[in-house]
Short mmCIF file of C-alpha atoms in Angstrom, two decimals:
data_model
loop_
_atom_site.label_atom_id
_atom_site.label_comp_id
_atom_site.label_asym_id
_atom_site.label_seq_id
_atom_site.Cartn_x
_atom_site.Cartn_y
_atom_site.Cartn_z
CA MET A 1 5.45 -19.70 23.39
CA GLY A 2 1.66 -19.40 23.67
CA ASN A 3 -0.84 -21.85 22.31
CA LEU A 4 -0.49 -22.19 18.55
CA ALA A 5 -3.81 -21.83 16.75
CA LEU A 6 -3.91 -23.41 13.29
CA GLU A 7 -6.59 -22.84 10.69
CA PRO A 8 -8.52 -26.01 9.77
CA LEU A 9 -7.59 -27.78 6.57
CA ASP A 10 -9.58 -30.53 4.89
CA ARG A 11 -7.62 -33.75 4.47
CA PRO A 12 -8.35 -35.40 1.11
CA GLU A 13 -8.89 -39.13 1.16
CA GLY A 14 -5.61 -40.95 0.65
CA MET A 15 -3.37 -38.08 1.77
CA THR A 16 -0.56 -39.33 4.01
CA THR A 17 -0.09 -38.02 7.54
CA HIS A 18 3.28 -36.56 6.54
CA GLU A 19 1.84 -34.67 3.55
CA TYR A 20 -1.09 -33.39 5.60
CA ALA A 21 1.25 -32.11 8.32
CA HIS A 22 3.31 -30.28 5.70
CA ARG A 23 0.29 -28.70 4.00
CA ARG A 24 -1.35 -27.61 7.24
CA LEU A 25 1.82 -26.08 8.66
CA ARG A 26 2.56 -24.45 5.30
CA GLN A 27 -0.91 -22.91 5.29
CA ALA A 28 -0.40 -21.63 8.84
CA ILE A 29 2.77 -19.82 7.77
CA MET A 30 1.13 -18.40 4.64
CA VAL A 31 -1.69 -16.76 6.60
CA GLY A 32 0.47 -15.42 9.40
CA SER A 33 -0.65 -17.82 12.15
CA ILE A 34 3.02 -18.07 13.13
CA ARG A 35 4.35 -14.62 13.97
CA PRO A 36 7.83 -13.42 13.02
CA GLY A 37 10.23 -14.17 15.86
CA GLU A 38 7.80 -16.53 17.60
CA SER A 39 9.62 -19.55 19.00
CA LEU A 40 8.04 -22.95 18.38
CA THR A 41 8.80 -26.51 19.44
CA ILE A 42 8.09 -29.77 17.65
CA ARG A 43 6.01 -30.89 20.62
CA GLY A 44 3.97 -27.68 20.63
CA ILE A 45 3.26 -27.90 16.91
CA ALA A 46 2.37 -31.59 17.16
CA GLU A 47 -0.09 -30.84 19.97
CA ALA A 48 -1.69 -28.04 17.95
CA MET A 49 -2.07 -30.39 14.98
CA GLU A 50 -3.14 -33.36 17.14
CA SER A 51 -0.33 -35.30 15.49
CA SER A 52 2.68 -37.32 16.49
CA PRO A 53 6.09 -35.56 16.33
CA THR A 54 7.42 -37.61 13.39
CA PRO A 55 5.33 -36.06 10.53
CA VAL A 56 5.77 -32.63 12.11
CA ARG A 57 9.55 -33.08 12.14
CA GLU A 58 9.51 -33.99 8.44
CA ALA A 59 7.23 -31.03 7.61
CA LEU A 60 9.60 -28.67 9.43
CA ARG A 61 12.56 -30.06 7.51
CA ARG A 62 10.80 -29.39 4.20
CA LEU A 63 9.67 -25.90 5.21
CA SER A 64 13.14 -25.04 6.43
CA SER A 65 14.56 -26.02 3.02
CA GLU A 66 11.95 -23.70 1.42
CA GLY A 67 13.20 -20.78 3.51
CA ALA A 68 9.96 -20.50 5.49
CA LEU A 69 11.32 -21.56 8.88
CA ARG A 70 14.65 -21.61 10.66
CA VAL A 71 15.71 -24.40 13.02
CA LEU A 72 17.65 -22.97 15.98
CA ASP A 73 20.50 -24.59 17.91
CA ASN A 74 18.22 -25.30 20.88
CA ARG A 75 15.90 -27.30 18.55
CA ARG A 76 13.31 -24.55 18.57
CA ILE A 77 11.86 -23.27 15.31
CA MET A 78 11.06 -19.73 14.24
CA VAL A 79 10.14 -17.65 11.22
CA PRO A 80 13.40 -16.16 9.89
CA ARG A 81 14.03 -12.48 10.54
CA MET A 82 13.38 -10.19 7.59
CA THR A 83 15.36 -7.22 6.31
CA ALA A 84 13.82 -4.35 4.37
CA ASP A 85 15.95 -5.18 1.33
CA ARG A 86 14.94 -8.84 1.32
CA PHE A 87 11.28 -7.97 1.82
CA SER A 88 11.46 -5.47 -1.04
CA GLU A 89 13.08 -8.11 -3.26
CA LEU A 90 10.37 -10.66 -2.48
CA VAL A 91 7.48 -8.24 -3.03
CA SER A 92 8.98 -6.90 -6.27
CA LEU A 93 9.46 -10.44 -7.56
CA ARG A 94 5.90 -11.34 -6.53
CA SER A 95 4.58 -8.36 -8.49
CA VAL A 96 6.50 -9.27 -11.64
CA LEU A 97 5.54 -12.95 -11.51
CA GLU A 98 1.87 -12.34 -10.80
CA GLN A 99 1.46 -9.67 -13.46
CA HIS A 100 2.93 -12.16 -15.93
CA ALA A 101 0.62 -14.92 -14.67
CA ALA A 102 -2.42 -12.64 -14.90
CA ARG A 103 -1.63 -11.59 -18.48
CA ARG A 104 -1.16 -15.20 -19.58
CA ALA A 105 -4.45 -16.22 -17.98
CA VAL A 106 -6.60 -13.66 -19.82
CA PRO A 107 -6.84 -15.49 -23.20
CA HIS A 108 -8.07 -18.62 -21.37
CA ILE A 109 -10.48 -17.05 -18.89
CA THR A 110 -14.15 -18.05 -19.08
CA GLU A 111 -17.21 -16.22 -17.81
CA ARG A 112 -17.82 -19.07 -15.41
CA ARG A 113 -14.38 -18.62 -13.87
CA ILE A 114 -14.87 -14.86 -13.64
CA ASP A 115 -18.15 -15.51 -11.81
CA ARG A 116 -16.19 -17.73 -9.41
CA LEU A 117 -13.72 -14.89 -8.84
CA GLU A 118 -16.68 -12.65 -7.96
CA GLU A 119 -17.82 -15.19 -5.36
CA ILE A 120 -14.35 -15.45 -3.82
CA ASP A 121 -14.01 -11.67 -3.65
CA ARG A 122 -17.38 -11.32 -1.89
CA ALA A 123 -16.38 -14.00 0.62
CA GLN A 124 -13.10 -12.19 1.25
CA ASP A 125 -14.91 -8.89 1.83
CA GLU A 126 -17.14 -10.65 4.36
CA ALA A 127 -14.11 -12.16 6.13
CA ILE A 128 -12.45 -8.73 6.34
CA ALA A 129 -15.65 -7.19 7.71
CA ARG A 130 -15.76 -9.71 10.56
CA LYS A 131 -11.96 -9.32 11.10
CA ASP A 132 -11.24 -12.93 10.18
CA ASN A 133 -7.80 -12.12 8.84
CA ALA A 134 -6.57 -15.68 8.36
CA ASN A 135 -9.58 -16.64 6.25
CA ALA A 136 -9.33 -13.35 4.33
CA LEU A 137 -5.72 -14.18 3.41
CA LEU A 138 -6.70 -17.71 2.35
CA LEU A 139 -9.46 -16.29 0.15
CA ASN A 140 -7.05 -13.75 -1.31
CA GLN A 141 -4.71 -16.58 -2.27
CA GLU A 142 -7.64 -18.53 -3.71
CA PHE A 143 -8.60 -15.51 -5.83
CA HIS A 144 -5.11 -15.16 -7.29
CA ARG A 145 -4.68 -18.93 -7.76
CA THR A 146 -8.05 -19.23 -9.51
CA LEU A 147 -7.08 -16.47 -11.92
CA TYR A 148 -3.60 -17.73 -12.76
CA THR A 149 -4.59 -21.38 -13.19
CA ALA A 150 -7.02 -20.41 -15.93
CA ASN A 151 -3.94 -20.78 -18.13
CA PRO A 152 -3.74 -24.56 -18.72
CA GLU A 153 -0.02 -24.31 -19.52
CA GLN A 154 0.97 -22.29 -16.45
CA VAL A 155 4.10 -23.39 -14.57
CA ILE A 156 4.37 -20.35 -12.34
CA MET A 157 2.31 -21.33 -9.28
CA PRO A 158 5.12 -23.12 -7.38
CA MET A 159 7.24 -19.96 -7.68
CA VAL A 160 4.36 -17.71 -6.65
CA GLU A 161 3.47 -19.90 -3.68
CA SER A 162 7.11 -19.98 -2.56
CA ILE A 163 6.98 -16.20 -2.26
CA TRP A 164 3.61 -16.28 -0.48
CA LEU A 165 5.19 -18.69 1.99
CA GLN A 166 8.10 -16.38 2.78
CA LEU A 167 5.90 -13.28 3.00
CA GLY A 168 2.99 -14.92 4.87
CA PRO A 169 3.93 -14.03 8.46
CA PHE A 170 4.30 -10.39 7.47
CA LEU A 171 1.16 -10.23 5.32
CA GLY A 172 -0.79 -11.37 8.37
CA ILE A 173 0.49 -8.32 10.23
CA ALA A 174 -0.21 -6.09 7.21
CA MET A 175 -3.84 -7.24 7.29
CA GLU A 176 -4.12 -5.85 10.82
CA HIS A 177 -2.55 -2.48 10.09
CA VAL A 178 -2.96 -1.37 6.48
CA ALA A 179 -6.58 -2.30 5.68
CA GLN A 180 -7.40 1.41 5.74
CA LEU A 181 -5.23 1.85 2.63
CA TYR A 182 -7.65 -0.15 0.46
CA PHE A 183 -9.47 2.81 -1.07
CA VAL A 184 -10.20 0.79 -4.23
CA ASP A 185 -11.24 -2.86 -4.44
CA ARG A 186 -8.51 -4.02 -6.80
CA HIS A 187 -10.08 -7.45 -7.16
CA GLN A 188 -13.23 -5.83 -8.57
CA GLU A 189 -11.00 -3.77 -10.83
CA ALA A 190 -9.34 -6.96 -12.08
CA ILE A 191 -12.72 -8.66 -12.58
CA ALA A 192 -14.01 -5.73 -14.65
CA ALA A 193 -10.86 -5.88 -16.78
CA LEU A 194 -11.25 -9.63 -17.21
CA ARG A 195 -14.80 -9.15 -18.51
CA LYS A 196 -13.27 -6.95 -21.22
CA ARG A 197 -10.30 -9.33 -21.76
CA ASP A 198 -8.00 -6.33 -21.19
CA GLU A 199 -4.59 -7.81 -20.32
CA ASP A 200 -2.97 -4.46 -19.45
CA ALA A 201 -5.77 -3.47 -17.08
CA VAL A 202 -5.78 -6.88 -15.39
CA ALA A 203 -2.02 -6.72 -14.81
CA SER A 204 -2.30 -3.15 -13.51
CA ALA A 205 -5.00 -4.17 -11.01
CA ILE A 206 -2.90 -7.10 -9.76
CA LYS A 207 0.15 -4.86 -9.33
CA ALA A 208 -1.90 -2.33 -7.33
CA ASP A 209 -3.46 -5.10 -5.24
CA ILE A 210 -0.03 -6.44 -4.23
CA SER A 211 1.35 -2.97 -3.50
CA GLU A 212 -1.60 -1.78 -1.42
CA GLY A 213 -1.66 -5.06 0.49
CA ILE A 214 1.56 -4.04 2.24
CA GLY A 215 0.93 -0.30 2.35
CA GLY A 216 3.01 0.48 -0.74
CA PHE A 217 6.29 -0.48 -2.39
CA GLU A 218 8.12 2.54 -0.95
CA HIS A 219 11.03 1.81 1.40
CA ALA A 220 9.39 3.77 4.24
CA ALA A 221 6.21 1.65 3.98
CA ILE A 222 8.24 -1.56 4.09
CA GLU A 223 10.29 -0.32 7.07
CA ASN A 224 7.06 0.54 8.87
CA LEU A 225 5.59 -2.93 8.28
CA LEU A 226 8.76 -4.62 9.53
CA ARG A 227 8.74 -2.39 12.60
CA LEU A 228 5.20 -3.53 13.34
CA ALA A 229 6.45 -7.10 12.99
CA GLY A 230 9.20 -6.42 15.51
CA GLN A 231 12.00 -6.90 12.99
#
């Protein structure tokens, strides 16, 4: 295994070492810092995080139970292999959940929050322009999270983030190969629909954003992405 590079993550005051290790490793998986099939060791992860092995071991246990990592017999860790059918199932479920979340957020959205979405989208465009894929993925997640949490009664984010976690290693690869398919800025489309409080248009923009982010929902597009990931 090569040197593992992890994106920085602020540690809030009072957060335990164990919780910080879990959040930072979870973020690394979500943005594709750990490639599909890449073999990791507890020692290697601990060195990358400048941590002792104990909190890393606990973080790996939790992430394994979430389906994000697989612990091998030789005590190495890797991102589980992905089939086209499982990938299709995850992406389809993500689309359904996030369209629902977007619709439910619209009645609660404020102009101030829409302005914040504009800022996030601009920052993501800048990250894409400088080929900072990890930060672009983090900003994409922040955009979606900021929209969905406008609904004060939402309970959907843990489910959505569970899917982001399982798709993360592959979305990182998609960022490298399918950026040319973004003919329309779907975030701007969603923002325009939010200004009008048009639930159908917001949901449609979110569905298109998710689809185009992987090159399309078609089986051939999914097979192509998994081939690029070496699956």
